[in-house]
Short mmCIF file of C-alpha atoms and ligand atoms in Angstrom, two decimals:
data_model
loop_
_atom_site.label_atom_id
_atom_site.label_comp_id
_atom_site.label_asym_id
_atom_site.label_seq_id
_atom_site.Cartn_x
_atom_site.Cartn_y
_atom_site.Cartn_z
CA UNK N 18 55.38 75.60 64.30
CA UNK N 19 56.31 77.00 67.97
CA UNK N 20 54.49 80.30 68.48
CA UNK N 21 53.76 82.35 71.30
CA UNK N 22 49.97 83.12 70.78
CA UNK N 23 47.15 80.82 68.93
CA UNK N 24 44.40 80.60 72.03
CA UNK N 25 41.98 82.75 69.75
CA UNK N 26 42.78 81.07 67.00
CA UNK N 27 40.62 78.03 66.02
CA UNK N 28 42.95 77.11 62.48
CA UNK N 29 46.52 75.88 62.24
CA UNK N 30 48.53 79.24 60.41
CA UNK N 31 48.95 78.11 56.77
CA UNK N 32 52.49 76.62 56.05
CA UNK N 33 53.43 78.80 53.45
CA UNK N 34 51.81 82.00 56.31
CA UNK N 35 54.26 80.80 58.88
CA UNK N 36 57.18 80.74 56.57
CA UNK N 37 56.25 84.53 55.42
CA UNK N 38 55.91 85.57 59.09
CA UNK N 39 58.40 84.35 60.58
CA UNK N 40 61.99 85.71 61.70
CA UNK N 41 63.94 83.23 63.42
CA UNK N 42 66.01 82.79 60.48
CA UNK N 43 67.75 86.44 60.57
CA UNK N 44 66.53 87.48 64.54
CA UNK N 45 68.56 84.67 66.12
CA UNK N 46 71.54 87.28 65.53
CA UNK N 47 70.49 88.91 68.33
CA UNK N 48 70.03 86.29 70.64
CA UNK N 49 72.67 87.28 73.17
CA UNK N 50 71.13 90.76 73.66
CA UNK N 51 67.11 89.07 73.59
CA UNK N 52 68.88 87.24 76.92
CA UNK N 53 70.31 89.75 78.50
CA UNK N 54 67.11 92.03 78.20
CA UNK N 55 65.03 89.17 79.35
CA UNK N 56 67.48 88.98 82.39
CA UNK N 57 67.50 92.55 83.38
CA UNK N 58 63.77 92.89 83.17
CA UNK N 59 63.23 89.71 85.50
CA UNK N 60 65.65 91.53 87.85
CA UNK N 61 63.67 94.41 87.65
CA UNK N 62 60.12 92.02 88.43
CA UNK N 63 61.48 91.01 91.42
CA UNK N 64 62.88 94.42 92.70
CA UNK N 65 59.22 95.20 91.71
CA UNK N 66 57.94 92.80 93.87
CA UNK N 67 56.19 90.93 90.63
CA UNK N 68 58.58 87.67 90.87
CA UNK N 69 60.16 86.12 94.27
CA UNK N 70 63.38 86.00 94.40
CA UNK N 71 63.20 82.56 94.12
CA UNK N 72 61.38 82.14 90.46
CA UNK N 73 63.64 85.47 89.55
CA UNK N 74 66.80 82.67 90.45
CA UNK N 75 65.12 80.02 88.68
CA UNK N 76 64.65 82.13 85.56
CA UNK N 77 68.12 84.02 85.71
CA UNK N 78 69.65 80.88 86.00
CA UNK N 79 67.69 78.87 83.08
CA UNK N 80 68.45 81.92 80.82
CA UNK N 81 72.22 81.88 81.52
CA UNK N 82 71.81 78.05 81.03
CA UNK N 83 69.98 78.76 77.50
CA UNK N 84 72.77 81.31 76.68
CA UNK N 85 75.82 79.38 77.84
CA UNK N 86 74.52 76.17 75.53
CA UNK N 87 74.16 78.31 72.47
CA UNK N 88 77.06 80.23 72.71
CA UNK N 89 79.09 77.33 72.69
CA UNK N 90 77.01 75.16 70.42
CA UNK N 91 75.11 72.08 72.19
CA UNK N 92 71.66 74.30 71.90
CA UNK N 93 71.03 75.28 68.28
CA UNK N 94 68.79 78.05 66.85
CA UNK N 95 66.32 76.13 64.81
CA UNK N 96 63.29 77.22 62.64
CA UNK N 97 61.04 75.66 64.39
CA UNK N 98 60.12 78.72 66.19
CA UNK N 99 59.07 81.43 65.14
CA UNK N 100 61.56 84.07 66.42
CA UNK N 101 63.98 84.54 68.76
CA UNK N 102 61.83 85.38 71.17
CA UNK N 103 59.61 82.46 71.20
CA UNK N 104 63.01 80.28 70.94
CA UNK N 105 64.21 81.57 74.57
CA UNK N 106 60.76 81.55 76.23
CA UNK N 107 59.91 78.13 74.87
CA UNK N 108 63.32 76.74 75.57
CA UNK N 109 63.13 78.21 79.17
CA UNK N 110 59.88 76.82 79.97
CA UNK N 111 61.11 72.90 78.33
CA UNK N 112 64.10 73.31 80.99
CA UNK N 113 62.48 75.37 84.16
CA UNK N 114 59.36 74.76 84.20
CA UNK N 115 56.11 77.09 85.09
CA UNK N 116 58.13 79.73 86.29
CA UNK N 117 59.20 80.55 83.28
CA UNK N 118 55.62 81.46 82.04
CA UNK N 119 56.59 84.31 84.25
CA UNK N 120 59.38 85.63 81.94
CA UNK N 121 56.66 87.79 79.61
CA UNK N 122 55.06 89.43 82.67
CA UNK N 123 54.64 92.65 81.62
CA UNK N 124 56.59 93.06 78.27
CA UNK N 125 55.46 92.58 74.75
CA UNK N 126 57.22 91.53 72.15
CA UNK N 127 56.97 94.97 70.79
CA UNK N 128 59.10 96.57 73.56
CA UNK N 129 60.91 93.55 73.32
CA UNK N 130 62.19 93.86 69.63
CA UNK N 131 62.23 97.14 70.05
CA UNK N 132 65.25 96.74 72.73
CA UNK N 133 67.16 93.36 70.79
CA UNK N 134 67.43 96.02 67.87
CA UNK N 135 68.52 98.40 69.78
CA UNK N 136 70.98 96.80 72.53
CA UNK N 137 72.22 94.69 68.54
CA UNK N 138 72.84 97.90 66.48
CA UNK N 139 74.77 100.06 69.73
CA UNK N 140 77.55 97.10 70.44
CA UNK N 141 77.42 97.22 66.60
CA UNK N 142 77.78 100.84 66.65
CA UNK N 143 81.16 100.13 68.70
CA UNK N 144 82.53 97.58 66.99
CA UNK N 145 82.27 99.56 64.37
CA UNK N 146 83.61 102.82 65.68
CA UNK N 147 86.70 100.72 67.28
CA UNK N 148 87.46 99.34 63.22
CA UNK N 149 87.48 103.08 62.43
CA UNK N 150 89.70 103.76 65.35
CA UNK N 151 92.18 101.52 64.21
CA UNK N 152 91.66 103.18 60.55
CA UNK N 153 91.83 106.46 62.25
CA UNK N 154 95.39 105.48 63.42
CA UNK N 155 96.88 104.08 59.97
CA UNK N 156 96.35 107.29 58.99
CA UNK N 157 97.81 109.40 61.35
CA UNK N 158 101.07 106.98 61.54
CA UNK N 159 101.11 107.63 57.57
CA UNK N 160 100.48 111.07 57.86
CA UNK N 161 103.81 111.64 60.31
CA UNK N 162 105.97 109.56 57.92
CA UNK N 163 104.99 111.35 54.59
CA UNK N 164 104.88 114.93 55.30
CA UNK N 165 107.94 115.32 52.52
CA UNK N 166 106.54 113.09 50.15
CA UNK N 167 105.71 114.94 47.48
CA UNK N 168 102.98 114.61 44.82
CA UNK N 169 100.72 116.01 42.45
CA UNK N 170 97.20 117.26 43.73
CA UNK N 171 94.56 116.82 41.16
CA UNK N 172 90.99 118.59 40.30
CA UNK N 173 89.25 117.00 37.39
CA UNK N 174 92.22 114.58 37.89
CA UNK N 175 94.30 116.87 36.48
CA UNK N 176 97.47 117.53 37.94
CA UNK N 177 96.58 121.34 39.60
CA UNK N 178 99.46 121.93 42.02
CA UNK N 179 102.07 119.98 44.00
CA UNK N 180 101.72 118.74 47.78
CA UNK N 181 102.40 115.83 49.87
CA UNK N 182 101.18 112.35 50.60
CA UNK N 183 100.40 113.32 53.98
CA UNK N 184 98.22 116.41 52.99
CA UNK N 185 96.24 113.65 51.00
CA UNK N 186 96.13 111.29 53.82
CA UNK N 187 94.82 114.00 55.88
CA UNK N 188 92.01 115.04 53.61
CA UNK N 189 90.49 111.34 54.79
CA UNK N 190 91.79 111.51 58.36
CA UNK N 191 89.14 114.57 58.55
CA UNK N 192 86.70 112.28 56.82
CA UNK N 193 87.27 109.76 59.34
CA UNK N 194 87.54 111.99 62.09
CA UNK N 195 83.87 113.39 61.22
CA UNK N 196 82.79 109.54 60.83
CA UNK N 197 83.68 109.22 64.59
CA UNK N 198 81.92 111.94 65.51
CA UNK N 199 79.00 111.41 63.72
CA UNK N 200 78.87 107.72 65.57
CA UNK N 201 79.55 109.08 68.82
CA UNK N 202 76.56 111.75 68.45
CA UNK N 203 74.08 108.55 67.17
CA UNK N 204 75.03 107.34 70.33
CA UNK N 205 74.49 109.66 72.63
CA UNK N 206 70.80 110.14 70.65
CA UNK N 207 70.05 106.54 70.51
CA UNK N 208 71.42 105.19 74.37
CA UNK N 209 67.42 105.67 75.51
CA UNK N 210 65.57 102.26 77.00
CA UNK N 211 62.64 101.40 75.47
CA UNK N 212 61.79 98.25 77.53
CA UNK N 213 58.70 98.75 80.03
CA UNK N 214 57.03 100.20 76.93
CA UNK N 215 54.61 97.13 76.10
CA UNK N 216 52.66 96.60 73.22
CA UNK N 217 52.15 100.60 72.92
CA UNK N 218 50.57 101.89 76.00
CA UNK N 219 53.19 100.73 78.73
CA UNK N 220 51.94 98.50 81.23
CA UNK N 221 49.55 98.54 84.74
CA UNK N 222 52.32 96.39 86.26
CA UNK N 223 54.66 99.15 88.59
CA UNK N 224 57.65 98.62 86.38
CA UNK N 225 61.17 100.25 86.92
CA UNK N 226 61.96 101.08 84.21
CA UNK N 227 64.87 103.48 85.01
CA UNK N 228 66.05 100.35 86.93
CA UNK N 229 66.13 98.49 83.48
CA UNK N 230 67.59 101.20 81.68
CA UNK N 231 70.59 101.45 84.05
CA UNK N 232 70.87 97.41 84.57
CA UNK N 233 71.75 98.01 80.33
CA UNK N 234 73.69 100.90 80.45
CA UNK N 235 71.45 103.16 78.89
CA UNK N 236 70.90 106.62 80.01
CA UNK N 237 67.41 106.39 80.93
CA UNK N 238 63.88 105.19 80.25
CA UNK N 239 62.80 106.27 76.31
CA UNK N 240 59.77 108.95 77.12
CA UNK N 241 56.52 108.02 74.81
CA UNK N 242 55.46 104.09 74.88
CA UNK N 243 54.33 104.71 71.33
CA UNK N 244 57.00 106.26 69.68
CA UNK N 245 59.35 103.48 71.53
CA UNK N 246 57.78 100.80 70.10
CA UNK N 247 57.90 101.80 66.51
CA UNK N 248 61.17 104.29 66.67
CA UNK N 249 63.73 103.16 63.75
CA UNK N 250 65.35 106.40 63.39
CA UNK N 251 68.90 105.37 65.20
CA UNK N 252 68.97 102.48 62.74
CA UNK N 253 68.13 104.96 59.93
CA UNK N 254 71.07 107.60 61.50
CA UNK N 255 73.54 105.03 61.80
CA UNK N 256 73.13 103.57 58.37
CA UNK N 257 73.25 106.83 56.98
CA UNK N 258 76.53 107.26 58.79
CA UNK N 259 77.70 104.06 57.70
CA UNK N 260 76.89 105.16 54.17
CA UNK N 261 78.89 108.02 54.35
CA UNK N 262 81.82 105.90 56.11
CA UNK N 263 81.09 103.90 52.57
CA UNK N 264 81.28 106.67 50.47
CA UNK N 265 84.77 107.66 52.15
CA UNK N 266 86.56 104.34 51.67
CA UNK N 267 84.90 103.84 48.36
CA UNK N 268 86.75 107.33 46.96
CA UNK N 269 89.93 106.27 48.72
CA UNK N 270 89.69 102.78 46.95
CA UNK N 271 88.96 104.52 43.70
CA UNK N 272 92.69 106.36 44.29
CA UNK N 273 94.54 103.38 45.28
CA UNK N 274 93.26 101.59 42.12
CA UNK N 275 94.43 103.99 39.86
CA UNK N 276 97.38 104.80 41.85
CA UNK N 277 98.70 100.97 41.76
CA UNK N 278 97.94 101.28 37.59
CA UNK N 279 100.85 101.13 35.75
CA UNK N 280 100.10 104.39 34.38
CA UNK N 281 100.58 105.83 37.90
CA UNK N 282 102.30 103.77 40.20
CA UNK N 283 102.57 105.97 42.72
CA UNK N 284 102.42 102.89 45.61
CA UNK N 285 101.95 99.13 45.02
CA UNK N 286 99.41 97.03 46.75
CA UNK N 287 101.08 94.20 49.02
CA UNK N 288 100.32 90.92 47.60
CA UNK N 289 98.75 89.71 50.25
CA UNK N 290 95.68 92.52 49.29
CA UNK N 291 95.60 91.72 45.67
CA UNK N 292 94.73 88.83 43.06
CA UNK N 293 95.52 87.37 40.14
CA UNK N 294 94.39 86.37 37.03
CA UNK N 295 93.05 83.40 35.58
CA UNK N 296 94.75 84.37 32.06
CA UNK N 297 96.66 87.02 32.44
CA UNK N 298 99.89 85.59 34.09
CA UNK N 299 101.39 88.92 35.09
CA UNK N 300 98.49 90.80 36.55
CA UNK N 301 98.26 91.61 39.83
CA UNK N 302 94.64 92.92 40.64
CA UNK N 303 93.39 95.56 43.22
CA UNK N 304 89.86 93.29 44.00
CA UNK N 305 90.28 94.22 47.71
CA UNK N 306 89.46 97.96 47.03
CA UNK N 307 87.36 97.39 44.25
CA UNK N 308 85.54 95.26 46.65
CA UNK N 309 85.16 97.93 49.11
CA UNK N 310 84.33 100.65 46.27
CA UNK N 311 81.51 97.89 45.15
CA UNK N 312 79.74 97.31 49.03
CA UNK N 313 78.87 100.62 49.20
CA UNK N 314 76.02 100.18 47.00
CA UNK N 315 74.39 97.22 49.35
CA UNK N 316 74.94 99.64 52.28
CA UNK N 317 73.27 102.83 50.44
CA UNK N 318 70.54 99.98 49.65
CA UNK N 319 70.30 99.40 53.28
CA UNK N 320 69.55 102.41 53.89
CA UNK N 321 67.24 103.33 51.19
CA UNK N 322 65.11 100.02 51.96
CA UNK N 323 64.91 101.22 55.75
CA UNK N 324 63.55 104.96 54.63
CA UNK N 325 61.30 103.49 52.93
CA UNK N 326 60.11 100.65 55.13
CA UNK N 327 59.54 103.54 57.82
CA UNK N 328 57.47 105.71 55.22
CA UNK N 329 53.85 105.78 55.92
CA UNK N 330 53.48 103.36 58.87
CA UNK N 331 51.28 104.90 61.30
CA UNK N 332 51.46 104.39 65.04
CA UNK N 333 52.71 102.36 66.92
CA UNK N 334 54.36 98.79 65.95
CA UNK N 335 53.41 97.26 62.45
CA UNK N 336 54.99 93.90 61.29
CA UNK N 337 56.31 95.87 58.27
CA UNK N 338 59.10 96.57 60.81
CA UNK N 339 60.17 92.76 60.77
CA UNK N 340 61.77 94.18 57.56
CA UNK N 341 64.74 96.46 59.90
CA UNK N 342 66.81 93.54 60.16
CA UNK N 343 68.21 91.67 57.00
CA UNK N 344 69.67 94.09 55.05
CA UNK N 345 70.48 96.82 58.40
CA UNK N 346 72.55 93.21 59.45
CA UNK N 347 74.23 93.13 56.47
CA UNK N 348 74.96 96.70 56.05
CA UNK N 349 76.69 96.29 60.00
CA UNK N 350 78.45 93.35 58.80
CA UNK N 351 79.76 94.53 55.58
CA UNK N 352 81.22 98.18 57.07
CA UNK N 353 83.11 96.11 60.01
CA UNK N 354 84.51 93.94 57.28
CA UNK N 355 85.44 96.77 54.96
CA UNK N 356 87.03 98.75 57.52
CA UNK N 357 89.13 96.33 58.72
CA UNK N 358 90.26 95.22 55.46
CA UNK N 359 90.81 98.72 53.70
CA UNK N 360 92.94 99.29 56.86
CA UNK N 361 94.91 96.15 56.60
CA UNK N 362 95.26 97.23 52.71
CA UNK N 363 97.01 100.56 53.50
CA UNK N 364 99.02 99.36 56.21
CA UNK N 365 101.03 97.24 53.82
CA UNK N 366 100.70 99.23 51.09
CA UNK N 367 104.39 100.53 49.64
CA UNK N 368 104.47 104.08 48.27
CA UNK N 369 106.85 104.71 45.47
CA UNK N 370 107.91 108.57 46.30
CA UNK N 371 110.14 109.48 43.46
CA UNK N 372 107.80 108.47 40.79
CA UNK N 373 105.42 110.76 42.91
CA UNK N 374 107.64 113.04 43.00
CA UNK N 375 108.66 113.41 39.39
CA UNK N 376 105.13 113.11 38.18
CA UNK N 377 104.70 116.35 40.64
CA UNK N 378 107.32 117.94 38.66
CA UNK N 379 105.90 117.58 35.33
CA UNK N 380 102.41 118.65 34.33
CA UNK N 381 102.90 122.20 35.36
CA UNK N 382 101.80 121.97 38.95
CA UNK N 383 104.13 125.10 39.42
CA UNK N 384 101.94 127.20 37.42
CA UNK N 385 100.20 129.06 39.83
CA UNK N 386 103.20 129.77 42.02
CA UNK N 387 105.18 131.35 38.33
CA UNK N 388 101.60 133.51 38.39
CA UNK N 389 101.91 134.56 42.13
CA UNK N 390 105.70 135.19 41.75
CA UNK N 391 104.62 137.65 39.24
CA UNK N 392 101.58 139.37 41.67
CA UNK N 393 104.83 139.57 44.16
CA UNK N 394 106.90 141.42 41.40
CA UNK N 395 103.97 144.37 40.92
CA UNK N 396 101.66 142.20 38.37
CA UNK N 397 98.36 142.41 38.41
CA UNK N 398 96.95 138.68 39.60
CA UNK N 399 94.77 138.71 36.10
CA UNK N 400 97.70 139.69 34.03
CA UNK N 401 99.84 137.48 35.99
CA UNK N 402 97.68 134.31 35.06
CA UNK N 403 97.68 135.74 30.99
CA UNK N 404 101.38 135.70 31.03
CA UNK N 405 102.05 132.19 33.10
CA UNK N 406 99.07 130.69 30.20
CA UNK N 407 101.37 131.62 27.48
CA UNK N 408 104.57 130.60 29.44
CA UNK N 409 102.68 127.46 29.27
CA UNK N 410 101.83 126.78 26.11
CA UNK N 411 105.41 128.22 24.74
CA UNK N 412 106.47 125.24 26.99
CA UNK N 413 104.77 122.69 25.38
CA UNK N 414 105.47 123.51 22.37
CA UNK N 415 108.97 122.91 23.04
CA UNK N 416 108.22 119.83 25.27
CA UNK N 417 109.86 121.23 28.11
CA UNK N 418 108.77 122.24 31.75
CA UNK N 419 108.87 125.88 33.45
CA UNK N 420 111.66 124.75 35.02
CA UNK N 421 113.73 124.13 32.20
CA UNK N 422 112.79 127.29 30.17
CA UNK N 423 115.50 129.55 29.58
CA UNK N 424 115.29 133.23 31.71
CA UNK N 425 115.56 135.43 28.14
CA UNK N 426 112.57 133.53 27.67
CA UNK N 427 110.84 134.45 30.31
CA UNK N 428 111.72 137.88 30.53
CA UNK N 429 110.70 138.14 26.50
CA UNK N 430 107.16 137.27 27.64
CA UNK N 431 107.68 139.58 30.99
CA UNK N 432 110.24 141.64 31.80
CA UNK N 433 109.23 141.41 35.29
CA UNK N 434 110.88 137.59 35.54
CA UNK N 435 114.26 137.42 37.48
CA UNK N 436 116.83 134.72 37.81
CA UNK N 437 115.19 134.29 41.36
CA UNK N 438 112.25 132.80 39.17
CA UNK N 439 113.47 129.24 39.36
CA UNK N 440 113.83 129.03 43.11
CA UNK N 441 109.95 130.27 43.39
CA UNK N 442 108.74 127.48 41.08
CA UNK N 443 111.14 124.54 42.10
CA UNK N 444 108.72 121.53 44.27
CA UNK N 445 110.32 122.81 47.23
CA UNK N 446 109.13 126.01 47.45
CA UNK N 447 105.66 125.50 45.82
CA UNK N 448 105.09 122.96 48.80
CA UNK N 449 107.04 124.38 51.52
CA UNK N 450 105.57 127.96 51.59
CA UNK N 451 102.00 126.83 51.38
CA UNK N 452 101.95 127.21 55.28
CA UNK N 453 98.55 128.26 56.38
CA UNK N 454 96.44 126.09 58.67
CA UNK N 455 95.31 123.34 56.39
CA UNK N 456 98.14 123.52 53.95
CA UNK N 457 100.11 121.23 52.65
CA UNK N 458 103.34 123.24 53.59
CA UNK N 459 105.50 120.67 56.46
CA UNK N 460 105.08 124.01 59.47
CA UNK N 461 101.45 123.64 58.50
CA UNK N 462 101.23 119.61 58.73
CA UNK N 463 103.00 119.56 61.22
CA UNK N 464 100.66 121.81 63.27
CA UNK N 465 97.74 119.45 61.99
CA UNK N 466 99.42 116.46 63.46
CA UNK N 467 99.84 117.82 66.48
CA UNK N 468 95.82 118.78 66.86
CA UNK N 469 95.14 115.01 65.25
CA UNK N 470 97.45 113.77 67.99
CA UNK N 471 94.99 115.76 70.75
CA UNK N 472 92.28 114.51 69.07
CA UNK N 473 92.89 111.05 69.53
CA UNK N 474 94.02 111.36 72.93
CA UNK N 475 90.50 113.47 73.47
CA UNK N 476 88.42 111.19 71.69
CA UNK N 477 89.39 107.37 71.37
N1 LIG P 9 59.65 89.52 64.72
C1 LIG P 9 59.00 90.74 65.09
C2 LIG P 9 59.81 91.93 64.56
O1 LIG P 9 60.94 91.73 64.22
C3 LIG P 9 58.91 90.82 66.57
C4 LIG P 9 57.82 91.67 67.05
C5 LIG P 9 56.54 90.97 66.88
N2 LIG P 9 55.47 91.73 67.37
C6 LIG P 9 54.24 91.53 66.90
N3 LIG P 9 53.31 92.27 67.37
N4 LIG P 9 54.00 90.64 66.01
O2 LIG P 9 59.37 93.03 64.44
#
């Protein structure tokens, strides 16, 4: 048992205590970002005339020391302390000496956590937001090579009316897009400094602490001692934005699994993205993005867990806020993963646009352009939607499309149906004159595209 404190204590902590309390195990992730705290704030002692230059050397240089070793494995993390924290500052002493009883001088481990967690979740906030870049890109390259690829759109995944591959795409690139932004605003709200805080009240020591907050590239100094100390709420923001990045993928996953069926196959996942069977010789599984469909649930749980954690604890730091790390870790872990993997997935995927196409054709996906040919022709829109219903069903009672239906047909149900009839149903047109902003109509996409393509050149 290494710990930090014990001089008012008169009892060893109880084994079993120890092993409750303490967070070496799932802290040490930070450790890079506990260092380079501990080494701005000793640069900021000595500007503040609290360390000499000389013990601020000593100590910068026995942290880098400490850092260098465990980054490239001769120093290992072990449990024998109790956190991260007490690892460095022990380990520091063992190799420099008294000075580094200096290290702590003004700090608690309160500000101190307070910063690991934070300094930890904003590089993972950009690793993160670089994955979805990436992402962000597959998309738009997609979205430029499909914009005449054809397919049925679907609401209660039934086939409603016909559009294109890209229009689909582009329904997630604006998912995406939003997922950016919604990182980048987290960002700007979280990039405050809370070290300089101490326990809860700050310190008597005259601490810079705007020179700590620049040495870390934050924006500032955080502004209350108290609410720095105990402030979760950018891990609660950007878990709720990874949640929703969750939620995205997850719904796209749920389309590329039925859409590599065999009832669909509209595209076929590459086999370097699927598995196979243990029985079953000729399956050929879509685990990838059922996988990714499935980790949304531990990140929603992350983020439920940290709600809850945060419920009811009153001012300032309580240990219950040990309990931030584990499962926020995971949830960081597990969106970097999925992102990079659902974007590896449809990269390679291979689209199959004539069975998209032909499944476009059938279904009546042309319905609602045979009513608005009708509204064009004098119809009232109500009328026009009676008629088309029992265009329909005439159709499949004969197993045939609208399409195929002969014009005395048509004109027996409504006089007001010409030969020019067929043009204003065929795919072509229904896609190709659906041309306002947001459309799937090609003028239309390709007006999106070109705001996408100022979008990433504005924001990534
Ligand atoms: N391991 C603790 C945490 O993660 C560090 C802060 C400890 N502070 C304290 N007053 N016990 O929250």
């Amino acid at each position: 048992m290494a710990q930090l404190w014990g001089g008012r204590f008169t009892k060893e902590t109880d084994q079993l205590v120890y092993n409750f309390n303490a967070s070496i195990n799932f802290d040490k992730k930070f450790y890079r970002q506990d260092m380079e705290g501990s080494m701005a704030h000793v640069k900021m002692l000595a500007a503040a005339g609290i360390l000499t230059e000389e013990e601020k050397d000593t100590i910068l240089a026995g942290i880098e020391g400490i850092l260098r070793d465990v980054e490239n494995g001769s120093l290992v993390i072990t449990e024998e302390y109790e956190d991260i924290h007490s690892f460095v500052e022990a380990t520091l002493i063992d190799r420099i000496g008294d000075a580094g009883k200096k290290l702590h001088t003004g700090r608690s481990r309160n500000d101190q956590v307070a910063l690991d967690m934070k300094l930890y979740s904003r590089d993972e906030l950009t690793a993160i937001r670089s994955e979805l870049k990436s992402l962000i890109l597959t998309c738009h390259d997609l979205m430029k090579k499909h914009i005449h690829t054809a397919m049925p759109g679907f609401t209660h995944l039934q086939k409603a009316q016909p559009l294109t591959l890209a229009h689909h795409i582009g329904a997630y690139m604006e998912m995406f897009k939003r997922d950016y932004g919604r990182l980048n605003d987290i960002y700007e709200r979280m990039n405050y400094c809370p070290l300089g805080s101490g326990a809860l009240a700050g310190t008597t020591y005259p601490l810079d602490r705007e020179m700590t907050a620049e040495l870390l590239g934050f924006y500032g100094p955080t502004l209350n001692s108290m609410d720095s100390v105990s402030d979760r709420d950018y891990v609660i923001e950007l878990l709720s934005a990874l949640s929703i990045i969750m939620m995205h993928l997850s719904r796209f996953c749920e389309e590329i699994i039925l859409w590599n069926s065999n009832e669909y196959r509209f595209l076929e996942i590459d086999d370097a993205y699927s598995t196979g069977s243990s029985i079953m010789p000729q399956k050929k599984n879509p685990d990838i993005a059922e996988l990714v469909r499935g980790k949304t649930g531990r990140v929603y749980g992350a983020l439920t867990s940290m709600l809850t954690t945060m419920k009811g604890l009153p001012l300032a730091y309580n240990k219950d806020m040990q309990e931030d790390k584990e499962l926020t870790f995971d949830a960081y872990d597990t969106v970097k993963g999925c992102l990079a993997l659902f974007n590896g997935m449809l990269k390679t995927i291979t689209f199959h646009p004539e069975i998209m196409e032909n499944s476009a054709k059938n279904g009546f996906t042309n319905a609602t352009d045979a009513a608005d040919y009708l509204v064009n022709h004098g119809v009232p829109f109500r009328d026009a939607h009676g008629i088309v219903g029992r265009l329909v069903l005439y159709c499949l009672e004969k197993n045939i499309s609208l399409d195929e239906m002969p014009l005395e047909e048509y004109r027996a149900i409504s006089p007001a149906f010409q030969e020019d009839i067929y043009e204003a149903i065929s795919l072509k047109t229904c896609i190709e004159k659906r041309n306002t902003i947001g459309a799937p109509g090609p003028e239309a996409m390709e007006k999106v595209i070109a705001i996408n393509e100022k979008w990433i050149k504005d924001n990534m």
